[in-house]
């Protein structure tokens, strides 16, 4: 009996420890405060020689998809088509590594905004949610106040602006105001902003909304450089910062514990030639406790329950009795595709109303008659 | 006995319940692939996937149970009261003179034409919303379709499905010749298929091979069709077609030998389990005794079909039979050429279009139509939709055949309104036998506002293709009854009479340069003006308001010490 009670006590203890551990991991699982992840990936450059910007964006898209964010939660904007461009020697591919090692375009890609649709206005509308009512869901950023959003911009930029499609630009003040609008409308929980352009640090200088962490590929006054050209394709394939970022992200898997401090160390000056910068003063949590997968991966809300759930009975459709019994009397037929005689005798539809012929003539005759009645016939010789 | 009762009663009740549950209508899915070797050594492959569904989208209680028909398209049909929807995405231009006529023609870029139901009150609003929804489904920028490129044809584009009456107020047609097609359009298209891209013929659709071709086109056609010959009931038909022409030199490496693996980098292992029929047709009409090319593995099945006015013979591979796949459990068709003799049948109707003229102010559009039939003439309906920034001078419109004037028997012209709607010109022209008909019209280029230019205006602006609809006389009697046994590729256009078949030919799109301003000029002007103002006004202001004061220079150290000593001595200081 003593042995039995001892054994049962030990089993109870183990069980309690397990429960507590279980609670802890479950607690840790939900400690980051967000329930869904979104990503907005924008490439702003047009023309074939800006192949590397599309490759940059697609490699971040690929990593983000691989770590779990579904297509419905990614807004991908590519300003030009490189994969099916007629200058591409290997169509339907976009490579990031020399010798065509890695095709970041893949077989399952959904581009939401492409070509001429990538404008400053559309980008700001996506961020703030002020889209026309007929915009489809795949083109909207339907985030809420528990969403972590990753925003990645790449292209040509300068001190305080980013160029869109060689014809317009977005300034850092506009971007900061857009993020403030998002904060006030509770459209994000935490936001990670990554920019890979020349003088990229100038774009995050003006942010003033809370919970934003920003990374840039170069400081003000420095240029971001491209990585390596491919001699078969003929253009530079990637920018240095995103190339090393991709290498870093390839080692991340959905359960990895790497935090933001590792991300800040990506691409030091020796590899990047420019000095990457980051800004964390607006972020409430300590960057060391923020996981990479908080932004690049996706949270799936999983609730573990021990109780049984009874499914309801299948819904029976009501039978449309009278409809199916009625015998269809009329027969249908196809239409003549080119009914020549019908077309020739078709009356043209007059959209605008014209007054009937002769009306104008009658009107002038009336005016002349009234004139002569009033002023006498002797003025007639002045007319003729 | 109690046990038996306990087992059988639930089964009985279950079967009864199944009968009471209304069947949502028959769902039927067929897939086929037609391969036609072309005379120039290229090869033309056409995939057709058809889903038939007997249901009524227009009834009050919404359709909620979708099986083979994709839910996204079903919801589009019921929400916008669509009667027919035809959308195509094409990359490349179909070369009629080298390749013959395609089974289903399509113009370069994106084309969308829709017939709405009679119950729609505001067709333009429904059209605008429909284009936005479709742009989300197909990942294409169809939201650029607006009133400036939409037309309402008055005689072309009659409905291809069952209809009570045709009022052209419910028809809208638009093209986007600039639209590119890439994997992002193919991916959602493949997701509409019942088997996706995992089983059946759709496993062959790999984008890296499909886009490395001379011509690629994917289309979706939705229309109501007759279920049988009596045509008392209708069902909805969804046809997805994919046409691709592989080039001998880029994909074929110059060797006249084609196989499924060479074309698609895949072989077939099974048919789609949800398909009622899954077949491959190889066109062997020009090869009756196997003197030109050799087809392996051999198949005993042969079928004949009248397609495009010609009786063609096809070797058929039925993928639902396990014997087709042989012992290796995979099918890789191989077509190897032995000799390159043989003449191609010239197509009876062919059209070209080009811009003539010089300079950036005026120009002339020429549309040339060829009738290659030796003794028969036939009517064609020409539809031209020209954007508003090319101002057409309709008084210069001339139609000439064989050098003489050929007056069209029907002309419908709707002039354009700047920034609101394009030109629409429809003409019914009778083409004399064995002749060339030329339609010319002069135009003037408009100057756009500087915000209306695209980011790359020096590329030029596209003008959509002309559409030529014709009833071409056929040398073989066409089958006027559309039955289920006919192969899909020969039964798309409904046939009313046996002596001619309906065909639609698209011309090339045009690329015109508009007078483009120098976009750096606003920046230059601002810089110059600011410099002039700063230098001129600044200098003038300085001259007028500056006053001069004499200032003592700072004494040097030696002078300072000397002055200090002099102060002590009480002697006057140095200046």
mmCIF file of C-alpha atoms in Angstrom, chain A residues 110-275:
data_model
loop_
_atom_site.group_PDB
_atom_site.id
_atom_site.type_symbol
_atom_site.label_atom_id
_atom_site.label_comp_id
_atom_site.label_asym_id
_atom_site.label_seq_id
_atom_site.Cartn_x
_atom_site.Cartn_y
_atom_site.Cartn_z
ATOM 1 C CA UNK A 110 0.604 35.230 -57.473
ATOM 2 C CA UNK A 111 1.427 38.809 -58.268
ATOM 3 C CA UNK A 112 -1.275 41.157 -57.018
ATOM 4 C CA UNK A 113 -0.189 44.441 -58.527
ATOM 5 C CA UNK A 114 1.834 44.349 -61.685
ATOM 6 C CA UNK A 115 3.078 46.677 -64.351
ATOM 7 C CA UNK A 116 1.495 50.092 -64.436
ATOM 8 C CA UNK A 117 -0.591 49.368 -61.343
ATOM 9 C CA UNK A 118 2.416 49.842 -59.071
ATOM 10 C CA UNK A 119 2.107 53.535 -58.273
ATOM 11 C CA UNK A 120 2.605 55.609 -55.152
ATOM 12 C CA UNK A 121 -1.137 56.088 -54.895
ATOM 13 C CA UNK A 122 -1.910 52.379 -55.037
ATOM 14 C CA UNK A 123 0.836 51.610 -52.521
ATOM 15 C CA UNK A 124 -0.471 54.147 -50.027
ATOM 16 C CA UNK A 125 -4.031 52.994 -50.601
ATOM 17 C CA UNK A 126 -3.039 49.409 -49.876
ATOM 18 C CA UNK A 127 -1.325 50.459 -46.648
ATOM 19 C CA UNK A 128 -4.124 52.667 -45.372
ATOM 20 C CA UNK A 129 -6.954 50.502 -46.667
ATOM 21 C CA UNK A 130 -8.685 53.238 -48.634
ATOM 22 C CA UNK A 131 -9.372 51.189 -51.741
ATOM 23 C CA UNK A 132 -12.362 51.455 -54.090
ATOM 24 C CA UNK A 133 -15.151 49.060 -53.084
ATOM 25 C CA UNK A 134 -14.745 46.851 -56.149
ATOM 26 C CA UNK A 135 -11.123 45.950 -55.332
ATOM 27 C CA UNK A 136 -10.776 42.173 -54.994
ATOM 28 C CA UNK A 137 -9.611 40.640 -51.732
ATOM 29 C CA UNK A 138 -6.261 39.537 -53.064
ATOM 30 C CA UNK A 139 -5.342 43.197 -53.619
ATOM 31 C CA UNK A 140 -6.233 44.369 -50.150
ATOM 32 C CA UNK A 141 -4.249 44.479 -46.930
ATOM 33 C CA UNK A 142 -6.907 43.200 -44.563
ATOM 34 C CA UNK A 143 -4.860 43.459 -41.383
ATOM 35 C CA UNK A 144 -6.210 44.182 -37.930
ATOM 36 C CA UNK A 145 -4.745 45.354 -34.668
ATOM 37 C CA UNK A 146 -3.199 41.957 -33.944
ATOM 38 C CA UNK A 147 -1.335 41.636 -37.230
ATOM 39 C CA UNK A 148 2.395 41.736 -37.641
ATOM 40 C CA UNK A 149 3.213 43.230 -41.005
ATOM 41 C CA UNK A 150 6.448 42.945 -42.955
ATOM 42 C CA UNK A 151 6.974 45.719 -45.498
ATOM 43 C CA UNK A 152 9.822 45.369 -47.979
ATOM 44 C CA UNK A 153 10.670 48.043 -50.520
ATOM 45 C CA UNK A 154 13.354 47.958 -53.149
ATOM 46 C CA UNK A 155 14.275 50.100 -56.093
ATOM 47 C CA UNK A 156 16.198 53.272 -56.754
ATOM 48 C CA UNK A 157 16.143 55.861 -54.013
ATOM 49 C CA UNK A 158 17.857 58.907 -52.680
ATOM 50 C CA UNK A 159 18.028 61.047 -49.605
ATOM 51 C CA UNK A 160 14.448 61.094 -48.402
ATOM 52 C CA UNK A 161 12.670 59.568 -51.394
ATOM 53 C CA UNK A 162 12.113 56.334 -53.296
ATOM 54 C CA UNK A 163 11.531 56.392 -57.036
ATOM 55 C CA UNK A 164 8.478 54.568 -58.442
ATOM 56 C CA UNK A 165 8.732 53.420 -62.053
ATOM 57 C CA UNK A 166 10.966 56.258 -63.182
ATOM 58 C CA UNK A 167 8.118 58.738 -63.142
ATOM 59 C CA UNK A 168 7.172 59.560 -59.558
ATOM 60 C CA UNK A 169 8.522 59.233 -56.062
ATOM 61 C CA UNK A 170 7.403 58.689 -52.488
ATOM 62 C CA UNK A 171 9.007 60.735 -49.743
ATOM 63 C CA UNK A 172 9.875 59.629 -46.234
ATOM 64 C CA UNK A 173 7.354 62.072 -44.787
ATOM 65 C CA UNK A 174 4.526 60.497 -46.817
ATOM 66 C CA UNK A 175 5.577 57.061 -45.699
ATOM 67 C CA UNK A 176 5.739 58.080 -42.034
ATOM 68 C CA UNK A 177 2.292 59.643 -42.283
ATOM 69 C CA UNK A 178 0.907 56.503 -43.902
ATOM 70 C CA UNK A 179 2.240 54.416 -41.020
ATOM 71 C CA UNK A 180 0.689 56.853 -38.553
ATOM 72 C CA UNK A 181 -2.646 56.442 -40.331
ATOM 73 C CA UNK A 182 -2.242 52.701 -40.022
ATOM 74 C CA UNK A 183 -1.523 53.055 -36.311
ATOM 75 C CA UNK A 184 -4.504 55.265 -35.697
ATOM 76 C CA UNK A 185 -6.797 52.903 -37.591
ATOM 77 C CA UNK A 186 -5.320 50.006 -35.627
ATOM 78 C CA UNK A 187 -4.122 48.237 -38.728
ATOM 79 C CA UNK A 188 -1.023 46.688 -37.248
ATOM 80 C CA UNK A 189 0.315 45.278 -34.015
ATOM 81 C CA UNK A 190 3.994 45.472 -34.962
ATOM 82 C CA UNK A 191 5.609 46.486 -38.191
ATOM 83 C CA UNK A 192 8.965 45.529 -39.663
ATOM 84 C CA UNK A 193 10.159 47.794 -42.435
ATOM 85 C CA UNK A 194 13.038 46.709 -44.654
ATOM 86 C CA UNK A 195 14.336 48.854 -47.490
ATOM 87 C CA UNK A 196 17.081 48.043 -49.963
ATOM 88 C CA UNK A 197 17.898 51.171 -51.958
ATOM 89 C CA UNK A 198 20.630 53.753 -52.088
ATOM 90 C CA UNK A 199 20.597 55.952 -48.961
ATOM 91 C CA UNK A 200 17.892 53.762 -47.542
ATOM 92 C CA UNK A 201 18.305 54.931 -43.942
ATOM 93 C CA UNK A 202 16.785 58.278 -44.881
ATOM 94 C CA UNK A 203 13.436 56.605 -45.483
ATOM 95 C CA UNK A 204 12.997 55.571 -41.854
ATOM 96 C CA UNK A 205 14.316 58.768 -40.274
ATOM 97 C CA UNK A 206 10.888 60.342 -40.074
ATOM 98 C CA UNK A 207 8.854 57.530 -38.553
ATOM 99 C CA UNK A 208 7.003 58.545 -35.399
ATOM 100 C CA UNK A 209 4.428 55.834 -34.829
ATOM 101 C CA UNK A 210 5.030 53.228 -32.138
ATOM 102 C CA UNK A 211 5.925 49.574 -32.704
ATOM 103 C CA UNK A 212 7.915 50.036 -35.881
ATOM 104 C CA UNK A 213 11.302 48.450 -36.427
ATOM 105 C CA UNK A 214 13.208 49.471 -39.514
ATOM 106 C CA UNK A 215 16.207 48.112 -41.406
ATOM 107 C CA UNK A 216 17.973 49.672 -44.342
ATOM 108 C CA UNK A 217 20.765 48.551 -46.593
ATOM 109 C CA UNK A 218 22.780 51.768 -46.507
ATOM 110 C CA UNK A 219 23.198 54.991 -44.591
ATOM 111 C CA UNK A 220 22.522 58.486 -45.847
ATOM 112 C CA UNK A 221 25.214 59.427 -48.332
ATOM 113 C CA UNK A 222 26.032 55.804 -49.239
ATOM 114 C CA UNK A 223 24.974 53.754 -52.253
ATOM 115 C CA UNK A 224 23.688 50.207 -52.053
ATOM 116 C CA UNK A 225 25.553 48.082 -54.508
ATOM 117 C CA UNK A 226 24.518 45.131 -56.617
ATOM 118 C CA UNK A 227 25.964 41.736 -56.147
ATOM 119 C CA UNK A 228 26.969 39.838 -59.213
ATOM 120 C CA UNK A 229 26.094 39.799 -62.890
ATOM 121 C CA UNK A 230 25.226 36.673 -64.808
ATOM 122 C CA UNK A 231 26.902 36.598 -68.187
ATOM 123 C CA UNK A 232 24.171 34.542 -69.842
ATOM 124 C CA UNK A 233 21.328 36.795 -68.727
ATOM 125 C CA UNK A 234 23.431 39.923 -69.044
ATOM 126 C CA UNK A 235 22.305 41.899 -65.998
ATOM 127 C CA UNK A 236 23.063 42.041 -62.294
ATOM 128 C CA UNK A 237 20.940 39.475 -60.537
ATOM 129 C CA UNK A 238 20.602 40.714 -56.958
ATOM 130 C CA UNK A 239 21.538 43.529 -54.645
ATOM 131 C CA UNK A 240 24.137 42.715 -52.002
ATOM 132 C CA UNK A 241 22.040 43.334 -48.933
ATOM 133 C CA UNK A 242 19.123 41.207 -50.098
ATOM 134 C CA UNK A 243 21.490 38.502 -51.351
ATOM 135 C CA UNK A 244 22.970 38.046 -47.884
ATOM 136 C CA UNK A 245 19.533 38.457 -46.341
ATOM 137 C CA UNK A 246 18.297 35.589 -48.526
ATOM 138 C CA UNK A 247 21.268 33.467 -47.485
ATOM 139 C CA UNK A 248 20.450 34.201 -43.848
ATOM 140 C CA UNK A 249 16.759 33.428 -44.300
ATOM 141 C CA UNK A 250 17.444 30.127 -46.073
ATOM 142 C CA UNK A 251 18.743 28.854 -42.727
ATOM 143 C CA UNK A 252 15.582 29.859 -40.874
ATOM 144 C CA UNK A 253 12.823 27.280 -40.525
ATOM 145 C CA UNK A 254 9.386 27.823 -39.007
ATOM 146 C CA UNK A 255 10.453 26.679 -35.537
ATOM 147 C CA UNK A 256 13.803 28.456 -35.334
ATOM 148 C CA UNK A 257 14.596 30.732 -32.445
ATOM 149 C CA UNK A 258 16.795 33.334 -34.135
ATOM 150 C CA UNK A 259 15.972 36.848 -33.088
ATOM 151 C CA UNK A 260 16.303 40.303 -34.530
ATOM 152 C CA UNK A 261 19.825 40.851 -33.277
ATOM 153 C CA UNK A 262 20.939 38.209 -35.785
ATOM 154 C CA UNK A 263 19.080 40.061 -38.520
ATOM 155 C CA UNK A 264 20.885 43.284 -37.677
ATOM 156 C CA UNK A 265 24.196 41.510 -38.202
ATOM 157 C CA UNK A 266 23.329 40.450 -41.761
ATOM 158 C CA UNK A 267 25.681 41.887 -44.365
ATOM 159 C CA UNK A 268 28.396 43.738 -42.455
ATOM 160 C CA UNK A 269 30.418 46.407 -44.190
ATOM 161 C CA UNK A 270 32.994 43.920 -45.423
ATOM 162 C CA UNK A 271 30.400 42.113 -47.523
ATOM 163 C CA UNK A 272 27.995 44.898 -48.341
ATOM 164 C CA UNK A 273 30.413 47.797 -48.926
ATOM 165 C CA UNK A 274 27.650 50.040 -47.566
ATOM 166 C CA UNK A 275 26.753 50.147 -43.876
#
